[in-house]
């Protein structure tokens, strides 16, 4: 009888002296199909904690990027607004005639060198491709001049043979007219054209920009349009002073017009880029905050479930000892 009593007591205390006593107690109160491996709860809370830490770091980065973009926007916006007065006299004199049909079209696509600014670059590329398709024909030739890494990365996939010049890192230094005029002169020396179609995003507000196409005609096309009595027919009403001929004056005007339009286009696109980046980073910060709230709720629920389970295990162990 003594041995029988000892065996009964041994079976009673076996869960407490087993290598995994808590697992034995859990098996008595939790169904086998609902049990998780030992340590899973602590691992899951650690994973959630790490995820929360990562999201907090991302939120700090996006908020900092938004502040940097806002600072850059304030610096560029005043320049862009002042530059609008440069090309407007040329538009009044020479007009802006995107419907002019010419044989040699050059599309100047202006984009950014960096990403994280929404769909601003994709919009410019889509308009460039649509304009290329619109002006294509058996006797016509269309080429690309690309400013910015993002437009280059997209256009080089299916239009590599049509790209004649690529210029990048425009905003490495603060933008000024001298820098842009050198770029414009480089384009004029290396590209033959009848019309330059400059595609950029005109800044309207932090959350809005307008895709814009400005057309600069070559001196020969300007003279042809003036002689045909079109929109440029009023050029003959101006009196030319000095020893320069009409062709020389039109050549100088076309070069100066292109540099002024380019200067305004680069500044407008830079403003639109920073505004789009501000908007994108603000959305990212808010999304990170929402994700952090959900992760915090998940962490608290997991932690509370772990504490509840441990309390049940302690009470069950005490009950087993008393019984």
PDB file of C-alpha atoms in Angstrom:
ATOM      1  CA  UNK A   1       0.000   0.000   0.000  1.00  0.00           C
ATOM      2  CA  UNK A   2       2.862   2.325   0.747  1.00  0.00           C
ATOM      3  CA  UNK A   3       4.276   1.757  -2.742  1.00  0.00           C
ATOM      4  CA  UNK A   4       0.890   2.360  -4.302  1.00  0.00           C
ATOM      5  CA  UNK A   5       0.533   5.631  -2.377  1.00  0.00           C
ATOM      6  CA  UNK A   6       4.047   6.674  -3.451  1.00  0.00           C
ATOM      7  CA  UNK A   7       3.252   5.974  -7.097  1.00  0.00           C
ATOM      8  CA  UNK A   8       0.065   8.035  -6.785  1.00  0.00           C
ATOM      9  CA  UNK A   9       1.986  10.989  -5.294  1.00  0.00           C
ATOM     10  CA  UNK A  10       4.663  10.618  -7.968  1.00  0.00           C
ATOM     11  CA  UNK A  11       2.085  10.840 -10.736  1.00  0.00           C
ATOM     12  CA  UNK A  12       0.575  13.871  -8.997  1.00  0.00           C
ATOM     13  CA  UNK A  13       3.883  15.831  -8.796  1.00  0.00           C
ATOM     14  CA  UNK A  14       5.325  14.555 -12.083  1.00  0.00           C
ATOM     15  CA  UNK A  15       4.386  17.762 -13.976  1.00  0.00           C
ATOM     16  CA  UNK A  16       6.298  19.908 -11.488  1.00  0.00           C
ATOM     17  CA  UNK A  17       9.523  17.918 -11.627  1.00  0.00           C
ATOM     18  CA  UNK A  18       9.541  17.326 -15.383  1.00  0.00           C
ATOM     19  CA  UNK A  19      12.167  19.108 -17.537  1.00  0.00           C
ATOM     20  CA  UNK A  20       9.414  21.435 -18.815  1.00  0.00           C
ATOM     21  CA  UNK A  21       6.982  21.882 -15.937  1.00  0.00           C
ATOM     22  CA  UNK A  22       5.184  24.863 -17.435  1.00  0.00           C
ATOM     23  CA  UNK A  23       4.558  22.934 -20.627  1.00  0.00           C
ATOM     24  CA  UNK A  24       3.049  20.107 -18.623  1.00  0.00           C
ATOM     25  CA  UNK A  25       0.763  22.473 -16.728  1.00  0.00           C
ATOM     26  CA  UNK A  26      -0.258  24.209 -19.956  1.00  0.00           C
ATOM     27  CA  UNK A  27      -1.131  20.860 -21.496  1.00  0.00           C
ATOM     28  CA  UNK A  28      -3.620  20.251 -18.708  1.00  0.00           C
ATOM     29  CA  UNK A  29      -5.501  23.522 -19.151  1.00  0.00           C
ATOM     30  CA  UNK A  30      -5.033  24.388 -22.868  1.00  0.00           C
ATOM     31  CA  UNK A  31      -6.094  22.100 -25.721  1.00  0.00           C
ATOM     32  CA  UNK A  32      -3.218  20.669 -27.754  1.00  0.00           C
ATOM     33  CA  UNK A  33      -4.352  22.286 -31.034  1.00  0.00           C
ATOM     34  CA  UNK A  34      -4.274  25.784 -29.442  1.00  0.00           C
ATOM     35  CA  UNK A  35      -0.857  25.483 -27.842  1.00  0.00           C
ATOM     36  CA  UNK A  36       2.134  27.402 -29.285  1.00  0.00           C
ATOM     37  CA  UNK A  37       5.780  26.423 -28.865  1.00  0.00           C
ATOM     38  CA  UNK A  38       7.578  27.636 -25.784  1.00  0.00           C
ATOM     39  CA  UNK A  39       9.016  31.169 -26.141  1.00  0.00           C
ATOM     40  CA  UNK A  40       6.733  32.162 -29.019  1.00  0.00           C
ATOM     41  CA  UNK A  41       5.000  34.867 -26.990  1.00  0.00           C
ATOM     42  CA  UNK A  42       8.252  36.576 -26.010  1.00  0.00           C
ATOM     43  CA  UNK A  43       9.548  36.335 -29.597  1.00  0.00           C
ATOM     44  CA  UNK A  44       6.347  37.812 -31.038  1.00  0.00           C
ATOM     45  CA  UNK A  45       6.403  40.784 -28.663  1.00  0.00           C
ATOM     46  CA  UNK A  46      10.065  41.345 -29.474  1.00  0.00           C
ATOM     47  CA  UNK A  47       9.268  41.340 -33.193  1.00  0.00           C
ATOM     48  CA  UNK A  48       6.473  43.863 -32.675  1.00  0.00           C
ATOM     49  CA  UNK A  49       8.799  46.044 -30.570  1.00  0.00           C
ATOM     50  CA  UNK A  50      11.446  45.988 -33.292  1.00  0.00           C
ATOM     51  CA  UNK A  51       8.846  46.839 -35.904  1.00  0.00           C
ATOM     52  CA  UNK A  52       7.588  49.758 -33.810  1.00  0.00           C
ATOM     53  CA  UNK A  53      11.146  51.032 -33.459  1.00  0.00           C
ATOM     54  CA  UNK A  54      11.683  50.826 -37.223  1.00  0.00           C
ATOM     55  CA  UNK A  55       8.445  52.685 -37.962  1.00  0.00           C
ATOM     56  CA  UNK A  56       9.373  55.420 -35.457  1.00  0.00           C
ATOM     57  CA  UNK A  57      12.759  55.858 -37.160  1.00  0.00           C
ATOM     58  CA  UNK A  58      11.108  56.045 -40.593  1.00  0.00           C
ATOM     59  CA  UNK A  59       8.650  58.638 -39.278  1.00  0.00           C
ATOM     60  CA  UNK A  60      11.524  60.761 -37.979  1.00  0.00           C
ATOM     61  CA  UNK A  61      13.243  60.587 -41.371  1.00  0.00           C
ATOM     62  CA  UNK A  62      10.109  61.540 -43.329  1.00  0.00           C
ATOM     63  CA  UNK A  63       9.398  64.467 -41.011  1.00  0.00           C
ATOM     64  CA  UNK A  64      12.980  65.693 -41.412  1.00  0.00           C
ATOM     65  CA  UNK A  65      12.747  65.362 -45.213  1.00  0.00           C
ATOM     66  CA  UNK A  66       9.521  67.357 -45.202  1.00  0.00           C
ATOM     67  CA  UNK A  67      11.198  70.177 -43.268  1.00  0.00           C
ATOM     68  CA  UNK A  68      14.203  70.179 -45.625  1.00  0.00           C
ATOM     69  CA  UNK A  69      11.903  70.282 -48.671  1.00  0.00           C
ATOM     70  CA  UNK A  70       9.958  73.186 -47.149  1.00  0.00           C
ATOM     71  CA  UNK A  71      13.183  75.110 -46.573  1.00  0.00           C
ATOM     72  CA  UNK A  72      14.370  74.526 -50.150  1.00  0.00           C
ATOM     73  CA  UNK A  73      10.953  75.456 -51.531  1.00  0.00           C
ATOM     74  CA  UNK A  74      10.996  78.844 -49.819  1.00  0.00           C
ATOM     75  CA  UNK A  75      14.431  79.561 -51.272  1.00  0.00           C
ATOM     76  CA  UNK A  76      13.482  78.600 -54.854  1.00  0.00           C
ATOM     77  CA  UNK A  77       9.925  79.930 -54.984  1.00  0.00           C
ATOM     78  CA  UNK A  78      10.929  83.610 -54.975  1.00  0.00           C
ATOM     79  CA  UNK A  79      13.392  83.006 -57.836  1.00  0.00           C
ATOM     80  CA  UNK A  80      10.766  81.163 -59.863  1.00  0.00           C
ATOM     81  CA  UNK A  81       8.199  83.938 -59.467  1.00  0.00           C
ATOM     82  CA  UNK A  82      10.747  86.573 -60.490  1.00  0.00           C
ATOM     83  CA  UNK A  83      11.887  84.546 -63.502  1.00  0.00           C
ATOM     84  CA  UNK A  84       8.392  84.564 -65.008  1.00  0.00           C
ATOM     85  CA  UNK A  85       8.973  88.119 -66.171  1.00  0.00           C
ATOM     86  CA  UNK A  86      11.907  87.061 -68.367  1.00  0.00           C
ATOM     87  CA  UNK A  87      10.101  84.935 -70.932  1.00  0.00           C
ATOM     88  CA  UNK A  88       6.767  86.810 -71.030  1.00  0.00           C
ATOM     89  CA  UNK A  89       8.063  89.611 -73.351  1.00  0.00           C
ATOM     90  CA  UNK A  90       9.290  86.958 -75.787  1.00  0.00           C
ATOM     91  CA  UNK A  91       5.889  85.299 -75.744  1.00  0.00           C
ATOM     92  CA  UNK A  92       4.292  88.656 -76.535  1.00  0.00           C
ATOM     93  CA  UNK A  93       6.736  89.268 -79.401  1.00  0.00           C
ATOM     94  CA  UNK A  94       7.391  85.820 -80.876  1.00  0.00           C
ATOM     95  CA  UNK A  95       4.401  83.969 -79.488  1.00  0.00           C
ATOM     96  CA  UNK A  96       4.217  80.441 -78.135  1.00  0.00           C
ATOM     97  CA  UNK A  97       2.947  78.289 -80.987  1.00  0.00           C
ATOM     98  CA  UNK A  98       2.933  74.587 -80.054  1.00  0.00           C
ATOM     99  CA  UNK A  99       0.831  73.745 -83.127  1.00  0.00           C
ATOM    100  CA  UNK A 100       3.555  74.727 -85.605  1.00  0.00           C
ATOM    101  CA  UNK A 101       4.455  71.760 -87.822  1.00  0.00           C
ATOM    102  CA  UNK A 102       8.191  71.330 -88.394  1.00  0.00           C
ATOM    103  CA  UNK A 103      10.509  68.557 -89.612  1.00  0.00           C
ATOM    104  CA  UNK A 104      12.991  68.487 -86.725  1.00  0.00           C
ATOM    105  CA  UNK A 105      11.476  68.487 -83.250  1.00  0.00           C
ATOM    106  CA  UNK A 106      13.584  68.370 -80.096  1.00  0.00           C
ATOM    107  CA  UNK A 107      11.768  67.564 -76.855  1.00  0.00           C
ATOM    108  CA  UNK A 108      13.544  68.946 -73.779  1.00  0.00           C
ATOM    109  CA  UNK A 109      12.259  66.947 -70.796  1.00  0.00           C
ATOM    110  CA  UNK A 110      13.017  68.473 -67.399  1.00  0.00           C
ATOM    111  CA  UNK A 111      12.896  66.192 -64.363  1.00  0.00           C
ATOM    112  CA  UNK A 112      14.562  65.773 -60.977  1.00  0.00           C
ATOM    113  CA  UNK A 113      17.709  63.875 -60.046  1.00  0.00           C
ATOM    114  CA  UNK A 114      16.162  62.433 -56.874  1.00  0.00           C
ATOM    115  CA  UNK A 115      12.958  60.544 -56.192  1.00  0.00           C
ATOM    116  CA  UNK A 116      10.459  60.491 -53.309  1.00  0.00           C
ATOM    117  CA  UNK A 117       8.457  63.312 -54.916  1.00  0.00           C
ATOM    118  CA  UNK A 118       5.278  61.612 -56.094  1.00  0.00           C
ATOM    119  CA  UNK A 119       4.439  61.299 -59.790  1.00  0.00           C
ATOM    120  CA  UNK A 120       5.973  64.557 -60.934  1.00  0.00           C
ATOM    121  CA  UNK A 121       8.662  62.891 -63.085  1.00  0.00           C
ATOM    122  CA  UNK A 122       6.344  60.249 -64.517  1.00  0.00           C
ATOM    123  CA  UNK A 123       3.992  63.022 -65.670  1.00  0.00           C
ATOM    124  CA  UNK A 124       6.768  64.768 -67.621  1.00  0.00           C
ATOM    125  CA  UNK A 125       7.853  61.507 -69.242  1.00  0.00           C
ATOM    126  CA  UNK A 126       4.298  60.591 -70.259  1.00  0.00           C
ATOM    127  CA  UNK A 127       3.789  63.998 -71.879  1.00  0.00           C
ATOM    128  CA  UNK A 128       7.145  63.670 -73.675  1.00  0.00           C
ATOM    129  CA  UNK A 129       6.166  60.301 -75.128  1.00  0.00           C
ATOM    130  CA  UNK A 130       2.721  61.583 -76.148  1.00  0.00           C
ATOM    131  CA  UNK A 131       4.283  64.631 -77.840  1.00  0.00           C
ATOM    132  CA  UNK A 132       6.765  62.400 -79.638  1.00  0.00           C
ATOM    133  CA  UNK A 133       3.955  60.217 -80.921  1.00  0.00           C
ATOM    134  CA  UNK A 134       1.898  63.260 -81.939  1.00  0.00           C
ATOM    135  CA  UNK A 135       4.722  64.848 -83.969  1.00  0.00           C
ATOM    136  CA  UNK A 136       5.945  61.631 -85.584  1.00  0.00           C
ATOM    137  CA  UNK A 137       5.672  61.172 -89.310  1.00  0.00           C
ATOM    138  CA  UNK A 138       7.455  59.862 -92.411  1.00  0.00           C
ATOM    139  CA  UNK A 139       9.326  63.105 -93.075  1.00  0.00           C
ATOM    140  CA  UNK A 140       9.690  64.175 -89.444  1.00  0.00           C
ATOM    141  CA  UNK A 141      12.410  63.579 -86.883  1.00  0.00           C
ATOM    142  CA  UNK A 142      11.987  63.823 -83.116  1.00  0.00           C
ATOM    143  CA  UNK A 143      14.847  63.726 -80.612  1.00  0.00           C
ATOM    144  CA  UNK A 144      15.133  63.998 -76.833  1.00  0.00           C
ATOM    145  CA  UNK A 145      17.237  66.231 -74.625  1.00  0.00           C
ATOM    146  CA  UNK A 146      16.920  65.069 -71.018  1.00  0.00           C
ATOM    147  CA  UNK A 147      17.591  67.069 -67.869  1.00  0.00           C
ATOM    148  CA  UNK A 148      17.574  64.934 -64.723  1.00  0.00           C
ATOM    149  CA  UNK A 149      18.280  61.324 -63.783  1.00  0.00           C
ATOM    150  CA  UNK A 150      14.647  60.255 -63.351  1.00  0.00           C
ATOM    151  CA  UNK A 151      13.543  61.085 -66.900  1.00  0.00           C
ATOM    152  CA  UNK A 152      16.722  59.484 -68.217  1.00  0.00           C
ATOM    153  CA  UNK A 153      15.998  56.226 -66.371  1.00  0.00           C
ATOM    154  CA  UNK A 154      12.495  56.028 -67.870  1.00  0.00           C
ATOM    155  CA  UNK A 155      13.107  57.228 -71.440  1.00  0.00           C
ATOM    156  CA  UNK A 156      16.273  55.214 -71.985  1.00  0.00           C
ATOM    157  CA  UNK A 157      14.255  51.964 -71.837  1.00  0.00           C
ATOM    158  CA  UNK A 158      12.381  52.388 -75.123  1.00  0.00           C
ATOM    159  CA  UNK A 159      13.777  55.595 -76.687  1.00  0.00           C
ATOM    160  CA  UNK A 160      17.527  55.197 -76.264  1.00  0.00           C
ATOM    161  CA  UNK A 161      18.276  55.803 -79.959  1.00  0.00           C
ATOM    162  CA  UNK A 162      16.350  59.106 -79.921  1.00  0.00           C
ATOM    163  CA  UNK A 163      18.281  60.621 -76.985  1.00  0.00           C
ATOM    164  CA  UNK A 164      20.939  63.068 -78.170  1.00  0.00           C
ATOM    165  CA  UNK A 165      21.949  64.764 -74.912  1.00  0.00           C
ATOM    166  CA  UNK A 166      21.599  64.062 -71.173  1.00  0.00           C
ATOM    167  CA  UNK A 167      22.341  66.627 -68.461  1.00  0.00           C
ATOM    168  CA  UNK A 168      22.173  65.757 -64.759  1.00  0.00           C
ATOM    169  CA  UNK A 169      22.923  67.183 -61.307  1.00  0.00           C
ATOM    170  CA  UNK A 170      21.354  70.559 -62.114  1.00  0.00           C
ATOM    171  CA  UNK A 171      20.596  71.316 -58.467  1.00  0.00           C
ATOM    172  CA  UNK A 172      23.964  70.292 -57.105  1.00  0.00           C
ATOM    173  CA  UNK A 173      24.650  74.027 -56.782  1.00  0.00           C
ATOM    174  CA  UNK A 174      22.093  76.827 -56.265  1.00  0.00           C
ATOM    175  CA  UNK A 175      20.342  77.548 -59.566  1.00  0.00           C
ATOM    176  CA  UNK A 176      21.167  80.831 -61.303  1.00  0.00           C
ATOM    177  CA  UNK A 177      20.800  82.295 -64.778  1.00  0.00           C
ATOM    178  CA  UNK A 178      24.493  81.908 -65.637  1.00  0.00           C
ATOM    179  CA  UNK A 179      24.420  78.177 -64.954  1.00  0.00           C
ATOM    180  CA  UNK A 180      21.242  77.610 -66.973  1.00  0.00           C
ATOM    181  CA  UNK A 181      22.408  79.796 -69.874  1.00  0.00           C
ATOM    182  CA  UNK A 182      25.544  77.647 -70.173  1.00  0.00           C
ATOM    183  CA  UNK A 183      23.335  74.551 -70.354  1.00  0.00           C
ATOM    184  CA  UNK A 184      21.119  76.217 -72.964  1.00  0.00           C
ATOM    185  CA  UNK A 185      24.169  77.175 -75.028  1.00  0.00           C
ATOM    186  CA  UNK A 186      25.417  73.583 -74.807  1.00  0.00           C
ATOM    187  CA  UNK A 187      22.068  72.314 -76.123  1.00  0.00           C
ATOM    188  CA  UNK A 188      22.020  74.825 -79.009  1.00  0.00           C
ATOM    189  CA  UNK A 189      25.535  73.848 -80.084  1.00  0.00           C
ATOM    190  CA  UNK A 190      24.949  70.076 -80.043  1.00  0.00           C
ATOM    191  CA  UNK A 191      21.399  69.788 -81.380  1.00  0.00           C
ATOM    192  CA  UNK A 192      19.889  70.648 -84.736  1.00  0.00           C
ATOM    193  CA  UNK A 193      16.269  71.710 -84.452  1.00  0.00           C
ATOM    194  CA  UNK A 194      13.380  73.525 -86.017  1.00  0.00           C
ATOM    195  CA  UNK A 195      11.416  73.664 -82.761  1.00  0.00           C
ATOM    196  CA  UNK A 196      12.340  73.051 -79.141  1.00  0.00           C
ATOM    197  CA  UNK A 197       9.482  71.681 -76.994  1.00  0.00           C
ATOM    198  CA  UNK A 198      10.359  72.290 -73.334  1.00  0.00           C
ATOM    199  CA  UNK A 199       8.330  70.117 -70.947  1.00  0.00           C
ATOM    200  CA  UNK A 200       8.267  70.996 -67.256  1.00  0.00           C
ATOM    201  CA  UNK A 201       5.917  71.232 -64.260  1.00  0.00           C
ATOM    202  CA  UNK A 202       4.738  74.743 -63.499  1.00  0.00           C
ATOM    203  CA  UNK A 203       4.449  75.417 -59.787  1.00  0.00           C
ATOM    204  CA  UNK A 204       1.015  76.463 -58.536  1.00  0.00           C
ATOM    205  CA  UNK A 205       0.961  75.466 -54.867  1.00  0.00           C
ATOM    206  CA  UNK A 206       2.510  72.940 -52.500  1.00  0.00           C
ATOM    207  CA  UNK A 207      -0.097  70.355 -53.506  1.00  0.00           C
ATOM    208  CA  UNK A 208      -0.620  71.330 -57.163  1.00  0.00           C
ATOM    209  CA  UNK A 209       1.534  71.661 -60.263  1.00  0.00           C
ATOM    210  CA  UNK A 210       0.624  72.080 -63.927  1.00  0.00           C
ATOM    211  CA  UNK A 211       2.426  70.120 -66.680  1.00  0.00           C
ATOM    212  CA  UNK A 212       3.452  72.715 -69.262  1.00  0.00           C
ATOM    213  CA  UNK A 213       4.920  72.718 -72.778  1.00  0.00           C
ATOM    214  CA  UNK A 214       6.769  75.811 -74.043  1.00  0.00           C
ATOM    215  CA  UNK A 215       7.813  76.050 -77.678  1.00  0.00           C
ATOM    216  CA  UNK A 216      10.895  77.887 -78.943  1.00  0.00           C
ATOM    217  CA  UNK A 217      11.213  78.096 -82.742  1.00  0.00           C
ATOM    218  CA  UNK A 218      14.419  78.345 -84.705  1.00  0.00           C
ATOM    219  CA  UNK A 219      15.135  81.691 -86.478  1.00  0.00           C
ATOM    220  CA  UNK A 220      14.361  80.144 -89.874  1.00  0.00           C
ATOM    221  CA  UNK A 221      10.939  78.917 -88.738  1.00  0.00           C
ATOM    222  CA  UNK A 222      10.197  82.269 -87.079  1.00  0.00           C
ATOM    223  CA  UNK A 223      11.009  84.080 -90.319  1.00  0.00           C
ATOM    224  CA  UNK A 224       8.930  81.610 -92.324  1.00  0.00           C
ATOM    225  CA  UNK A 225       5.943  82.062 -90.022  1.00  0.00           C
ATOM    226  CA  UNK A 226       6.310  85.835 -90.162  1.00  0.00           C
ATOM    227  CA  UNK A 227       6.365  85.836 -93.952  1.00  0.00           C
ATOM    228  CA  UNK A 228       3.338  83.557 -94.135  1.00  0.00           C
ATOM    229  CA  UNK A 229       1.334  86.103 -92.139  1.00  0.00           C
ATOM    230  CA  UNK A 230       0.499  83.810 -89.258  1.00  0.00           C
ATOM    231  CA  UNK A 231       0.675  84.675 -85.591  1.00  0.00           C
ATOM    232  CA  UNK A 232       4.180  86.062 -86.108  1.00  0.00           C
ATOM    233  CA  UNK A 233       3.202  88.350 -88.958  1.00  0.00           C
ATOM    234  CA  UNK A 234       3.539  91.460 -86.772  1.00  0.00           C
ATOM    235  CA  UNK A 235       7.340  91.152 -86.707  1.00  0.00           C
ATOM    236  CA  UNK A 236       7.610  93.066 -89.980  1.00  0.00           C
ATOM    237  CA  UNK A 237       5.982  96.093 -88.355  1.00  0.00           C
ATOM    238  CA  UNK A 238       9.060  96.637 -86.136  1.00  0.00           C
ATOM    239  CA  UNK A 239      11.848  98.893 -87.383  1.00  0.00           C
ATOM    240  CA  UNK A 240      15.368  97.441 -87.143  1.00  0.00           C
ATOM    241  CA  UNK A 241      18.088  99.854 -86.068  1.00  0.00           C
ATOM    242  CA  UNK A 242      21.827  99.340 -86.380  1.00  0.00           C
ATOM    243  CA  UNK A 243      23.797  97.292 -88.845  1.00  0.00           C
ATOM    244  CA  UNK A 244      22.336  93.881 -87.997  1.00  0.00           C
ATOM    245  CA  UNK A 245      20.101  92.091 -90.417  1.00  0.00           C
ATOM    246  CA  UNK A 246      16.738  90.610 -89.573  1.00  0.00           C
ATOM    247  CA  UNK A 247      18.159  87.069 -89.574  1.00  0.00           C
ATOM    248  CA  UNK A 248      20.894  88.008 -87.109  1.00  0.00           C
ATOM    249  CA  UNK A 249      18.418  89.667 -84.779  1.00  0.00           C
ATOM    250  CA  UNK A 250      16.097  86.654 -84.905  1.00  0.00           C
ATOM    251  CA  UNK A 251      19.072  84.374 -84.162  1.00  0.00           C
ATOM    252  CA  UNK A 252      19.969  86.408 -81.079  1.00  0.00           C
ATOM    253  CA  UNK A 253      16.356  86.603 -79.968  1.00  0.00           C
ATOM    254  CA  UNK A 254      15.865  82.834 -80.333  1.00  0.00           C
ATOM    255  CA  UNK A 255      18.969  82.059 -78.264  1.00  0.00           C
ATOM    256  CA  UNK A 256      18.046  84.547 -75.552  1.00  0.00           C
ATOM    257  CA  UNK A 257      14.444  83.347 -75.531  1.00  0.00           C
ATOM    258  CA  UNK A 258      15.549  79.739 -75.091  1.00  0.00           C
ATOM    259  CA  UNK A 259      17.859  80.558 -72.178  1.00  0.00           C
ATOM    260  CA  UNK A 260      15.132  82.592 -70.438  1.00  0.00           C
ATOM    261  CA  UNK A 261      12.474  79.921 -70.940  1.00  0.00           C
ATOM    262  CA  UNK A 262      14.912  77.258 -69.725  1.00  0.00           C
ATOM    263  CA  UNK A 263      15.755  79.287 -66.625  1.00  0.00           C
ATOM    264  CA  UNK A 264      12.100  79.675 -65.716  1.00  0.00           C
ATOM    265  CA  UNK A 265      11.311  76.029 -66.545  1.00  0.00           C
ATOM    266  CA  UNK A 266      14.125  74.668 -64.365  1.00  0.00           C
ATOM    267  CA  UNK A 267      13.076  76.845 -61.420  1.00  0.00           C
ATOM    268  CA  UNK A 268       9.385  76.026 -61.815  1.00  0.00           C
ATOM    269  CA  UNK A 269      10.157  72.313 -61.977  1.00  0.00           C
ATOM    270  CA  UNK A 270      12.417  72.567 -58.911  1.00  0.00           C
ATOM    271  CA  UNK A 271       9.591  74.275 -56.979  1.00  0.00           C
ATOM    272  CA  UNK A 272       7.123  71.604 -58.076  1.00  0.00           C
ATOM    273  CA  UNK A 273       9.588  68.897 -57.051  1.00  0.00           C
ATOM    274  CA  UNK A 274      10.022  70.269 -53.532  1.00  0.00           C
ATOM    275  CA  UNK A 275       6.281  70.843 -53.142  1.00  0.00           C
ATOM    276  CA  UNK A 276       5.538  67.283 -54.280  1.00  0.00           C
ATOM    277  CA  UNK A 277       8.226  65.955 -51.914  1.00  0.00           C
ATOM    278  CA  UNK A 278       6.671  67.891 -49.010  1.00  0.00           C
ATOM    279  CA  UNK A 279       3.272  66.399 -49.798  1.00  0.00           C
ATOM    280  CA  UNK A 280       4.699  62.877 -50.187  1.00  0.00           C
ATOM    281  CA  UNK A 281       6.675  63.052 -46.939  1.00  0.00           C
ATOM    282  CA  UNK A 282       3.660  64.425 -45.062  1.00  0.00           C
ATOM    283  CA  UNK A 283       1.566  61.491 -46.289  1.00  0.00           C
ATOM    284  CA  UNK A 284       4.352  59.080 -45.338  1.00  0.00           C
ATOM    285  CA  UNK A 285       4.588  60.555 -41.838  1.00  0.00           C
ATOM    286  CA  UNK A 286       0.848  60.221 -41.321  1.00  0.00           C
ATOM    287  CA  UNK A 287       0.868  56.646 -42.630  1.00  0.00           C
ATOM    288  CA  UNK A 288       3.750  55.827 -40.282  1.00  0.00           C
ATOM    289  CA  UNK A 289       1.740  57.268 -37.384  1.00  0.00           C
ATOM    290  CA  UNK A 290      -1.275  55.123 -38.299  1.00  0.00           C
ATOM    291  CA  UNK A 291       0.922  52.029 -38.563  1.00  0.00           C
ATOM    292  CA  UNK A 292       2.516  52.836 -35.209  1.00  0.00           C
ATOM    293  CA  UNK A 293      -0.922  53.047 -33.590  1.00  0.00           C
ATOM    294  CA  UNK A 294      -1.870  49.644 -34.977  1.00  0.00           C
ATOM    295  CA  UNK A 295       1.429  48.102 -33.876  1.00  0.00           C
ATOM    296  CA  UNK A 296       1.034  49.584 -30.381  1.00  0.00           C
ATOM    297  CA  UNK A 297      -2.417  48.062 -30.094  1.00  0.00           C
ATOM    298  CA  UNK A 298      -1.105  44.690 -31.294  1.00  0.00           C
ATOM    299  CA  UNK A 299       1.803  44.852 -28.840  1.00  0.00           C
ATOM    300  CA  UNK A 300      -0.462  45.691 -25.893  1.00  0.00           C
ATOM    301  CA  UNK A 301      -2.869  42.883 -26.770  1.00  0.00           C
ATOM    302  CA  UNK A 302      -0.024  40.368 -27.127  1.00  0.00           C
ATOM    303  CA  UNK A 303       1.545  41.481 -23.856  1.00  0.00           C
ATOM    304  CA  UNK A 304      -1.772  41.325 -22.015  1.00  0.00           C
ATOM    305  CA  UNK A 305      -2.439  37.852 -23.392  1.00  0.00           C
ATOM    306  CA  UNK A 306       1.001  36.726 -22.213  1.00  0.00           C
ATOM    307  CA  UNK A 307       0.418  38.100 -18.717  1.00  0.00           C
ATOM    308  CA  UNK A 308      -3.018  36.476 -18.533  1.00  0.00           C
ATOM    309  CA  UNK A 309      -1.619  33.114 -19.628  1.00  0.00           C
ATOM    310  CA  UNK A 310       1.172  33.293 -17.064  1.00  0.00           C
ATOM    311  CA  UNK A 311      -1.319  34.091 -14.295  1.00  0.00           C
ATOM    312  CA  UNK A 312      -3.411  31.089 -15.321  1.00  0.00           C
ATOM    313  CA  UNK A 313      -0.327  28.894 -15.234  1.00  0.00           C
ATOM    314  CA  UNK A 314       0.623  30.122 -11.746  1.00  0.00           C
ATOM    315  CA  UNK A 315      -2.894  29.613 -10.385  1.00  0.00           C
ATOM    316  CA  UNK A 316      -3.081  26.169 -11.981  1.00  0.00           C
ATOM    317  CA  UNK A 317       0.285  25.217 -10.467  1.00  0.00           C
ATOM    318  CA  UNK A 318      -0.803  26.391  -7.021  1.00  0.00           C
ATOM    319  CA  UNK A 319      -4.073  24.491  -7.335  1.00  0.00           C
ATOM    320  CA  UNK A 320      -2.165  21.368  -8.336  1.00  0.00           C
ATOM    321  CA  UNK A 321       0.081  21.670  -5.265  1.00  0.00           C
ATOM    322  CA  UNK A 322      -2.882  22.169  -2.937  1.00  0.00           C
ATOM    323  CA  UNK A 323      -4.865  19.323  -4.445  1.00  0.00           C
TER     324      UNK A 323
END
